[in-house]
Amino acid sequence: MIKINKGKRFQQAVDAVEEFLRRAKGKDQTSSHNSADDKNRRNSSEERSRPNSGDEKRKLSLSEGKVKKNMGEGKKRVSSGSSERGSKSSLKRAQEQSPRKRGRPPKDEKDLTIPESSTIKGMMAGTMAAFKWQPTVNEPVKDADPHFHHFLLSQTEKPAVCYQAITKKLKICEEETGSTSIQAADSTAVNGSITPTDKKIGFLGLGLMGSGIVSNLLKMGHTVTVWNRTAEKEGARLGRTPAEVVSTCDITFACVSDPKAAKDLVLGPSGVLQGIRPGKCYVDMSTVDADTVTELAQVIVSRGGRFLEAPVSGNQQLSNDGMLVILAAGDRGLYEDCSSCFQAMGKTSFFLGEVGNAAKMMLIVNMVQGSFMATIAEGLTLAQVTGQSQQTFLDILNQGQLASIFLDQKCQNILQGNFKPDFYLKYIQKDLRLAIALGDAVNHPTPMAAAANEVYKRAKALDQSDNDMSAVYRAYIH
């Protein structure tokens, strides 16, 4: 019985045996089909063609030698024999267990099946689409985790270089594009069994996003010291000033509202910069422009500190659930040091290179999101004024290509008149403004974002700043 081995050399050996067996089958098809005794038929065959049989045995022995050499200990020999029944049996077993076949498959074969390791969660499209995944008998099926995305190693068209970092529960994969993604290797960040870093963690800013992030850091066993202008966080130590938090912690995260707040936090009285010493680490998770984050990085590094920008894509609910997407850039070593923290607060994170790249990417992502929200609001109001059912409009969208949790939740909240903030309208308008400025800096037109920005500005004028971004709907009905 030939066990499956995906090594190239082993596959070549298996192919050689298969080819020989096919030739043996062709020769044996001329023998009698009415013989009742396999032993007598084999002896009779040997007597009729002993010279040829000897040559075949030597060829088969060489083929088996190749298989044994590549398979090592534990691989079974392929049984030989010139009988039709023996040849058919051997050929059938080889065909059933080989992960790929040479030539055209039998007419009655409907699909190909291969057992798969439980660490692989799916099959890639293209050439792998012909395979149907089935678990082996001794290998239980692991439910696919809907919260975590996994790399399919060695099955992508572009090779990726992967290495172990920080903890065995983490995968860091660097693709040819130069970007890197830290992702949980399983669902441990959801059930609370990740291994927290032994570094002392600080956190500045407990707004809609920061509060949920800190909760998940604490839940996963991190030691956290927090500072906020107005509120405390149950279970966390309280720092009196940003400078005090930075000076007493190894890695300090910050998440504030805009570029001015980010600068004030670092450069203001008793700010972050006063607590920075050689080796101290600062991670800014605020959504700001590239110029602001570059300035902050320069002053932190000038004091001997290490800097990483890590804005997050998501909302309050995703923050509470630990399902944010983190976009990071800057100090690569610090990015890796933050691995358990990123596992606790998000479902995945990406390393995008030098400082400023994460800020640019985050603004582009939020530009698309803000423009989409304004378009949804425009469609809902147009449906209403033309006598169409808004609920039916939403149902149609949910059955089409635009269907998403974001679309459904925002529309349902609008129809219910619920604008409790999940992502402040004033902040999405700020991001649109910064994205437009980013386009202007490189002479790239952003007319869609500009149009959406005007609608949000009108909503702000209608006192909707502190409502959810979906309150842009009200700009169309007033």
Coordinates of C-alpha atoms in Angstrom, one line a residue:
M1 CA 0.0 0.0 0.0
I2 CA 1.5 3.2 -1.1
K3 CA 0.9 6.0 1.4
I4 CA 0.5 9.5 0.1
N5 CA 3.6 11.6 0.1
K6 CA 3.5 15.1 -1.4
G7 CA 7.3 15.2 -1.9
K8 CA 8.4 15.5 -5.5
R9 CA 10.9 12.6 -5.4
F10 CA 8.4 10.2 -3.9
Q11 CA 5.8 11.2 -6.4
Q12 CA 8.2 10.5 -9.3
A13 CA 8.9 7.0 -7.8
V14 CA 5.1 6.3 -7.5
D15 CA 4.6 7.4 -11.1
A16 CA 7.3 5.0 -12.2
V17 CA 5.5 2.1 -10.4
E18 CA 2.1 3.1 -11.8
E19 CA 3.6 3.2 -15.4
F20 CA 5.1 -0.2 -14.9
L21 CA 1.8 -1.6 -13.6
R22 CA -0.1 -0.2 -16.5
R23 CA 2.3 -2.0 -18.9
A24 CA 1.9 -5.2 -16.9
K25 CA -1.8 -4.9 -17.1
G26 CA -1.7 -4.5 -20.8
K27 CA 0.3 -7.7 -21.2
D28 CA -1.8 -9.6 -18.7
Q29 CA -5.1 -8.8 -20.5
T30 CA -4.1 -11.5 -23.1
S31 CA -4.2 -14.2 -20.4
S32 CA -7.2 -16.4 -19.8
H33 CA -10.1 -14.9 -17.7
N34 CA -11.5 -18.3 -16.8
S35 CA -8.7 -19.6 -14.6
A36 CA -10.0 -20.4 -11.1
D37 CA -6.6 -20.7 -9.4
D38 CA -4.3 -17.7 -9.2
K39 CA -1.3 -19.8 -8.2
N40 CA -1.6 -22.2 -11.1
R41 CA -2.1 -19.3 -13.5
R42 CA 1.0 -17.5 -12.2
N43 CA 3.0 -20.7 -12.5
S44 CA 1.7 -21.4 -16.0
S45 CA 2.5 -17.8 -17.0
E46 CA 6.0 -18.1 -15.7
E47 CA 6.6 -21.3 -17.6
R48 CA 5.4 -19.8 -20.9
S49 CA 7.4 -16.6 -20.6
R50 CA 10.2 -17.2 -18.0
P51 CA 12.8 -14.9 -19.7
N52 CA 10.4 -12.0 -20.0
S53 CA 9.1 -12.6 -16.5
G54 CA 12.6 -12.4 -15.1
D55 CA 13.2 -9.1 -16.8
E56 CA 9.9 -7.8 -15.5
K57 CA 10.7 -8.8 -12.0
R58 CA 14.0 -7.1 -12.2
K59 CA 12.3 -3.9 -13.4
L60 CA 9.7 -4.1 -10.7
S61 CA 12.5 -4.7 -8.1
L62 CA 14.3 -1.6 -9.3
S63 CA 11.0 0.4 -9.1
E64 CA 10.3 -0.9 -5.6
G65 CA 13.8 0.1 -4.6
K66 CA 13.2 3.6 -5.7
V67 CA 9.9 3.7 -3.8
K68 CA 11.6 2.3 -0.6
K69 CA 14.5 4.8 -0.9
N70 CA 12.1 7.8 -1.0
M71 CA 9.6 6.5 1.4
G72 CA 12.0 5.4 4.1
E73 CA 10.9 3.2 7.0
G74 CA 7.2 2.5 7.3
K75 CA 6.5 2.3 3.6
K76 CA 5.0 -1.0 2.3
R77 CA 6.4 -2.9 -0.7
V78 CA 4.3 -3.1 -3.8
S79 CA 3.3 -6.7 -4.3
S80 CA 4.4 -8.1 -7.6
G81 CA 2.9 -10.8 -9.9
S82 CA 1.9 -11.2 -13.4
S83 CA -1.7 -12.4 -12.8
E84 CA -4.5 -10.2 -14.0
R85 CA -6.2 -10.1 -10.6
G86 CA -3.0 -9.1 -8.8
S87 CA -2.2 -6.4 -11.4
K88 CA -5.7 -4.9 -11.2
S89 CA -5.6 -4.9 -7.4
S90 CA -2.2 -3.2 -7.3
L91 CA -3.2 -0.7 -9.9
K92 CA -6.4 0.2 -8.2
R93 CA -4.7 0.8 -4.9
A94 CA -2.1 3.0 -6.4
Q95 CA -4.7 5.0 -8.4
E96 CA -6.9 5.5 -5.3
Q97 CA -4.1 6.7 -3.1
S98 CA -2.0 8.8 -5.4
P99 CA -2.6 12.6 -5.0
R100 CA -2.4 13.0 -8.8
K101 CA -2.7 10.8 -11.8
R102 CA -0.9 10.6 -15.1
G103 CA -3.0 10.4 -18.2
R104 CA -6.8 10.3 -18.6
P105 CA -8.8 9.0 -15.6
P106 CA -11.1 6.1 -15.9
K107 CA -14.6 6.8 -17.3
D108 CA -16.4 5.7 -14.2
E109 CA -14.3 7.9 -11.9
K110 CA -16.4 10.9 -11.0
D111 CA -14.0 12.8 -8.7
L112 CA -10.7 12.6 -7.0
T113 CA -10.3 12.6 -3.3
I114 CA -7.3 13.1 -1.0
P115 CA -7.1 13.1 2.7
E116 CA -5.9 16.4 4.1
S117 CA -4.2 17.5 7.3
S118 CA -6.4 19.2 9.8
T119 CA -4.2 22.3 9.7
I120 CA -5.3 23.1 6.2
K121 CA -8.7 24.7 6.2
G122 CA -9.6 24.7 2.5
M123 CA -8.4 24.1 -1.0
M124 CA -7.3 26.8 -3.4
A125 CA -9.1 27.5 -6.7
G126 CA -7.6 26.7 -10.1
T127 CA -5.8 23.4 -10.4
M128 CA -6.8 22.3 -6.9
A129 CA -10.5 22.7 -7.7
A130 CA -10.7 19.1 -8.9
F131 CA -10.0 17.7 -5.5
K132 CA -12.6 17.2 -2.9
W133 CA -11.4 17.4 0.7
Q134 CA -12.3 14.6 3.0
P135 CA -11.0 13.9 6.5
T136 CA -9.1 10.7 7.3
V137 CA -10.6 8.1 9.6
N138 CA -8.3 9.0 12.5
E139 CA -8.4 12.7 11.9
P140 CA -11.4 14.6 13.3
V141 CA -12.7 17.6 11.3
K142 CA -12.0 20.9 12.9
D143 CA -14.8 23.4 12.4
A144 CA -13.7 26.4 10.3
D145 CA -13.3 29.4 12.5
P146 CA -15.4 32.2 11.0
H147 CA -13.4 34.9 12.9
F148 CA -9.9 34.1 11.8
H149 CA -8.3 33.9 8.3
H150 CA -5.6 31.4 7.7
F151 CA -2.9 31.3 5.1
L152 CA -2.8 28.3 2.8
L153 CA 0.9 27.6 2.7
S154 CA 2.5 26.1 -0.5
Q155 CA -0.8 26.3 -2.4
T156 CA -0.7 29.9 -3.6
E157 CA 0.5 31.0 -7.0
K158 CA 3.0 33.4 -5.3
P159 CA 5.3 31.8 -2.8
A160 CA 5.4 33.3 0.7
V161 CA 8.2 33.2 3.2
C162 CA 6.8 32.1 6.7
Y163 CA 8.6 32.0 10.0
Q164 CA 7.7 31.4 13.6
A165 CA 7.6 34.5 15.8
I166 CA 6.9 35.3 19.5
T167 CA 4.5 32.5 20.2
K168 CA 3.5 29.2 18.5
K169 CA -0.1 30.4 18.3
L170 CA 0.9 33.1 15.8
K171 CA 1.7 33.0 12.1
I172 CA 3.7 35.8 10.5
C173 CA 3.7 35.6 6.7
E174 CA 5.7 37.9 4.4
E175 CA 4.6 37.9 0.8
E176 CA 6.3 39.2 -2.3
T177 CA 4.5 42.5 -1.9
G178 CA 6.5 43.2 1.3
S179 CA 3.5 43.4 3.5
T180 CA 3.2 41.1 6.5
S181 CA 0.2 39.8 8.3
I182 CA 0.0 38.6 11.9
Q183 CA -2.9 36.3 12.4
A184 CA -4.1 34.0 15.1
A185 CA -3.3 30.4 14.1
D186 CA -6.6 29.2 15.6
S187 CA -9.5 30.5 17.6
T188 CA -7.5 31.0 20.9
A189 CA -7.9 34.7 20.9
V190 CA -11.7 34.2 21.0
N191 CA -11.8 31.7 23.9
G192 CA -9.1 33.4 25.9
S193 CA -6.3 31.0 25.8
I194 CA -3.6 33.0 24.1
T195 CA -0.3 33.5 25.8
P196 CA 0.0 37.2 26.8
T197 CA 3.3 39.0 26.7
D198 CA 5.1 39.5 29.9
K199 CA 5.8 43.1 29.0
K200 CA 3.9 45.8 30.9
I201 CA 1.3 47.4 28.7
G202 CA 0.1 51.0 28.9
F203 CA -3.0 52.4 27.1
L204 CA -3.9 56.1 26.6
G205 CA -7.5 57.0 25.5
L206 CA -10.7 55.1 26.5
G207 CA -13.1 56.2 23.8
L208 CA -15.4 54.1 21.7
M209 CA -12.5 52.0 20.4
G210 CA -10.0 52.3 23.2
S211 CA -12.4 51.0 25.9
G212 CA -13.1 47.7 24.0
I213 CA -9.4 47.2 23.2
V214 CA -8.4 47.5 26.8
S215 CA -11.2 45.1 27.9
N216 CA -9.8 42.5 25.5
L217 CA -6.2 43.0 26.6
L218 CA -7.3 42.5 30.2
K219 CA -9.4 39.5 29.3
M220 CA -6.4 37.8 27.6
G221 CA -4.3 38.2 30.7
H222 CA -2.2 41.3 29.9
T223 CA -1.1 43.7 32.7
V224 CA -2.5 47.1 31.6
T225 CA -2.1 50.6 33.0
V226 CA -4.5 53.2 31.5
W227 CA -4.9 56.9 31.3
N228 CA -7.9 58.9 30.1
R229 CA -9.1 62.4 30.5
T230 CA -12.4 61.5 32.1
A231 CA -12.9 57.8 32.8
E232 CA -11.2 54.9 34.5
K233 CA -11.2 51.2 33.4
E234 CA -12.2 48.5 35.8
G235 CA -9.5 46.0 36.2
A236 CA -6.7 48.2 34.9
R237 CA -4.2 50.3 36.8
L238 CA -4.6 54.0 36.6
G239 CA -1.8 56.3 35.5
R240 CA -1.9 59.9 36.6
T241 CA -0.4 61.3 33.4
P242 CA 0.6 60.0 29.9
A243 CA 4.2 60.5 30.9
E244 CA 3.8 58.3 34.0
V245 CA 2.2 55.5 32.0
V246 CA 4.9 55.5 29.4
S247 CA 7.7 55.6 32.0
T248 CA 6.3 52.6 33.9
C249 CA 5.3 50.5 31.0
D250 CA 7.3 48.7 28.3
I251 CA 4.8 49.2 25.4
T252 CA 2.3 52.1 25.5
F253 CA -0.6 52.2 23.1
A254 CA -2.7 55.3 22.3
C255 CA -6.0 55.7 20.5
V256 CA -7.4 59.3 20.2
S257 CA -9.7 61.2 17.9
D258 CA -7.7 63.2 15.4
P259 CA -4.2 64.7 14.5
K260 CA -4.4 67.5 17.1
A261 CA -5.3 65.2 19.9
A262 CA -2.5 62.8 18.9
K263 CA 0.1 65.6 18.9
D264 CA -1.2 67.1 22.2
L265 CA -0.9 63.6 23.8
V266 CA 2.7 63.3 22.8
L267 CA 4.0 66.9 22.9
G268 CA 1.8 68.5 25.5
P269 CA 2.4 69.0 29.3
S270 CA 3.2 65.7 31.0
G271 CA 2.9 64.1 27.6
V272 CA 4.2 60.9 26.2
L273 CA 7.5 62.4 25.1
Q274 CA 8.4 63.2 28.7
G275 CA 8.2 59.6 29.7
I276 CA 10.2 58.2 26.7
R277 CA 13.6 56.7 27.6
P278 CA 15.8 54.5 25.4
G279 CA 14.0 51.2 24.8
K280 CA 10.5 52.5 25.6
C281 CA 7.9 51.7 23.0
Y282 CA 5.0 53.8 21.7
V283 CA 2.2 52.5 19.4
D284 CA -0.2 55.1 18.0
M285 CA -3.5 53.5 17.0
S286 CA -5.2 56.8 16.1
T287 CA -6.4 57.5 12.5
V288 CA -4.4 60.5 11.4
D289 CA -2.6 61.8 8.4
A290 CA 0.9 60.5 7.3
D291 CA 2.5 63.9 8.1
T292 CA 1.3 63.8 11.7
V293 CA 2.4 60.2 12.4
T294 CA 5.8 60.9 10.8
E295 CA 6.4 63.9 13.0
L296 CA 5.5 61.8 16.1
A297 CA 7.8 59.0 15.0
Q298 CA 10.7 61.4 14.7
V299 CA 10.4 62.9 18.1
I300 CA 9.9 59.5 19.8
V301 CA 12.9 58.0 18.1
S302 CA 15.0 61.1 18.8
R303 CA 14.7 60.2 22.5
G304 CA 15.8 56.6 22.0
G305 CA 12.2 55.2 21.9
R306 CA 10.7 52.8 19.4
F307 CA 7.6 53.8 17.3
L308 CA 4.9 51.9 15.5
E309 CA 1.7 53.3 14.0
A310 CA -1.2 50.9 14.1
P311 CA -4.6 52.5 13.2
V312 CA -7.5 50.1 13.3
S313 CA -10.4 49.4 10.9
G314 CA -13.7 48.6 12.6
N315 CA -16.2 50.1 15.0
Q316 CA -17.2 49.9 18.6
Q317 CA -18.9 46.5 18.3
L318 CA -15.9 45.0 16.6
S319 CA -13.6 46.6 19.2
N320 CA -15.7 45.0 22.0
D321 CA -15.6 41.6 20.2
G322 CA -11.8 41.7 19.6
M323 CA -12.4 41.6 15.9
L324 CA -10.6 44.7 14.6
V325 CA -8.2 44.8 11.7
I326 CA -4.9 46.4 12.6
L327 CA -2.8 48.2 10.0
A328 CA 0.8 48.7 11.2
A329 CA 3.9 50.4 10.0
G330 CA 7.2 51.5 11.4
D331 CA 9.5 49.5 13.8
R332 CA 9.2 45.8 12.6
G333 CA 10.6 44.4 15.8
L334 CA 8.0 46.3 17.8
Y335 CA 5.3 45.0 15.6
E336 CA 6.4 41.5 16.5
D337 CA 6.6 42.4 20.2
C338 CA 3.0 43.5 20.0
S339 CA 1.8 40.1 18.6
S340 CA -0.2 38.9 21.7
C341 CA -1.8 42.3 22.1
F342 CA -2.8 42.4 18.4
Q343 CA -4.3 38.9 18.8
A344 CA -6.3 40.0 21.8
M345 CA -7.8 43.1 20.1
G346 CA -8.1 42.0 16.5
K347 CA -8.7 39.2 14.1
T348 CA -5.8 40.1 11.9
S349 CA -3.1 42.7 11.5
F350 CA -0.9 43.8 8.6
F351 CA 2.6 45.3 8.6
L352 CA 2.9 47.8 5.7
G353 CA 6.4 49.0 5.9
E354 CA 7.7 52.4 6.7
V355 CA 6.0 55.0 8.9
G356 CA 3.1 56.7 7.1
N357 CA 2.0 53.8 5.0
A358 CA -0.6 52.6 7.6
A359 CA -2.0 56.1 7.9
K360 CA -2.4 56.4 4.2
M361 CA -4.0 53.0 3.9
M362 CA -6.4 53.6 6.8
L363 CA -7.6 56.9 5.2
I364 CA -8.3 55.2 1.9
V365 CA -10.2 52.4 3.6
N366 CA -12.3 54.9 5.6
M367 CA -12.8 57.1 2.5
V368 CA -14.5 54.1 0.7
Q369 CA -16.5 53.3 3.8
G370 CA -17.7 56.8 4.3
S371 CA -18.6 57.2 0.6
F372 CA -20.5 54.0 0.6
M373 CA -22.5 55.0 3.7
A374 CA -23.5 58.2 2.1
T375 CA -24.6 56.4 -1.1
I376 CA -26.7 54.0 1.0
A377 CA -28.5 56.9 2.7
E378 CA -29.0 58.5 -0.7
G379 CA -30.6 55.4 -2.1
L380 CA -32.9 54.9 0.9
T381 CA -34.2 58.5 0.7
L382 CA -34.7 58.3 -3.1
A383 CA -36.7 55.1 -2.7
Q384 CA -38.9 56.9 -0.1
V385 CA -39.6 60.0 -2.2
T386 CA -40.4 57.9 -5.3
G387 CA -43.0 55.8 -3.4
Q388 CA -40.8 52.7 -3.0
S389 CA -40.6 50.6 0.1
Q390 CA -37.3 51.2 1.9
Q391 CA -37.5 47.8 3.5
T392 CA -37.9 46.1 0.1
F393 CA -35.0 48.2 -1.1
L394 CA -32.9 46.8 1.7
D395 CA -34.1 43.2 1.1
I396 CA -33.1 43.5 -2.5
L397 CA -29.6 44.7 -1.6
N398 CA -29.2 41.9 0.9
Q399 CA -29.9 39.4 -1.7
G400 CA -27.4 40.8 -4.2
Q401 CA -23.6 41.4 -4.4
L402 CA -23.6 44.3 -2.0
A403 CA -24.9 42.1 0.9
S404 CA -22.9 42.6 4.1
I405 CA -23.3 42.9 7.8
F406 CA -22.3 46.6 7.5
L407 CA -25.1 47.3 5.0
D408 CA -27.8 45.4 6.9
Q409 CA -27.0 46.9 10.3
K410 CA -26.7 50.5 9.1
C411 CA -29.9 50.3 7.1
Q412 CA -31.9 48.6 9.9
N413 CA -30.7 51.3 12.3
I414 CA -31.8 54.0 9.9
L415 CA -35.2 52.5 9.4
Q416 CA -35.6 52.2 13.2
G417 CA -34.4 55.7 13.8
N418 CA -31.5 54.4 15.9
F419 CA -28.4 56.6 15.5
K420 CA -26.5 55.5 18.6
P421 CA -22.9 56.0 17.8
D422 CA -20.9 52.9 16.7
F423 CA -18.6 55.1 14.6
Y424 CA -19.0 58.8 15.2
L425 CA -20.2 60.8 12.2
K426 CA -17.7 63.6 12.9
Y427 CA -14.8 61.1 12.7
I428 CA -15.8 59.6 9.4
Q429 CA -16.1 63.2 8.0
K430 CA -12.6 63.9 9.4
D431 CA -11.2 60.9 7.6
L432 CA -12.9 61.9 4.3
R433 CA -11.3 65.3 4.7
L434 CA -7.9 63.8 5.3
A435 CA -8.3 61.4 2.4
I436 CA -9.1 64.2 0.0
A437 CA -6.0 66.1 1.2
L438 CA -4.0 62.9 0.6
G439 CA -5.3 62.8 -3.0
D440 CA -4.5 66.5 -3.5
A441 CA -0.9 66.0 -2.3
V442 CA -0.3 63.6 -5.1
N443 CA -2.5 65.4 -7.6
H444 CA -5.0 62.5 -7.7
P445 CA -8.8 63.3 -8.1
T446 CA -11.2 62.2 -5.4
P447 CA -14.6 63.6 -6.7
M448 CA -16.7 60.8 -5.0
A449 CA -15.1 61.4 -1.7
A450 CA -15.5 65.1 -2.1
A451 CA -19.2 64.8 -2.8
A452 CA -19.7 62.5 0.2
N453 CA -17.7 64.9 2.4
E454 CA -20.1 67.7 1.6
V455 CA -23.1 65.5 2.6
Y456 CA -21.4 64.7 6.0
K457 CA -20.7 68.4 6.5
R458 CA -24.3 69.2 6.0
A459 CA -25.2 66.4 8.6
K460 CA -22.8 68.0 11.0
A461 CA -24.5 71.3 10.5
L462 CA -27.7 69.6 11.5
D463 CA -26.1 68.7 14.8
Q464 CA -25.4 65.0 13.9
S465 CA -21.7 65.0 14.8
D466 CA -22.0 62.9 17.9
N467 CA -24.4 60.4 16.3
D468 CA -23.4 57.4 14.3
M469 CA -22.1 57.8 10.7
S470 CA -25.4 56.5 9.5
A471 CA -27.0 59.7 10.6
V472 CA -25.8 61.1 7.3
Y473 CA -29.3 59.9 6.2
R474 CA -30.7 63.0 7.9
A475 CA -28.8 65.3 5.6
Y476 CA -31.1 64.1 2.8
I477 CA -34.5 64.5 4.6
H478 CA -34.0 68.0 5.9

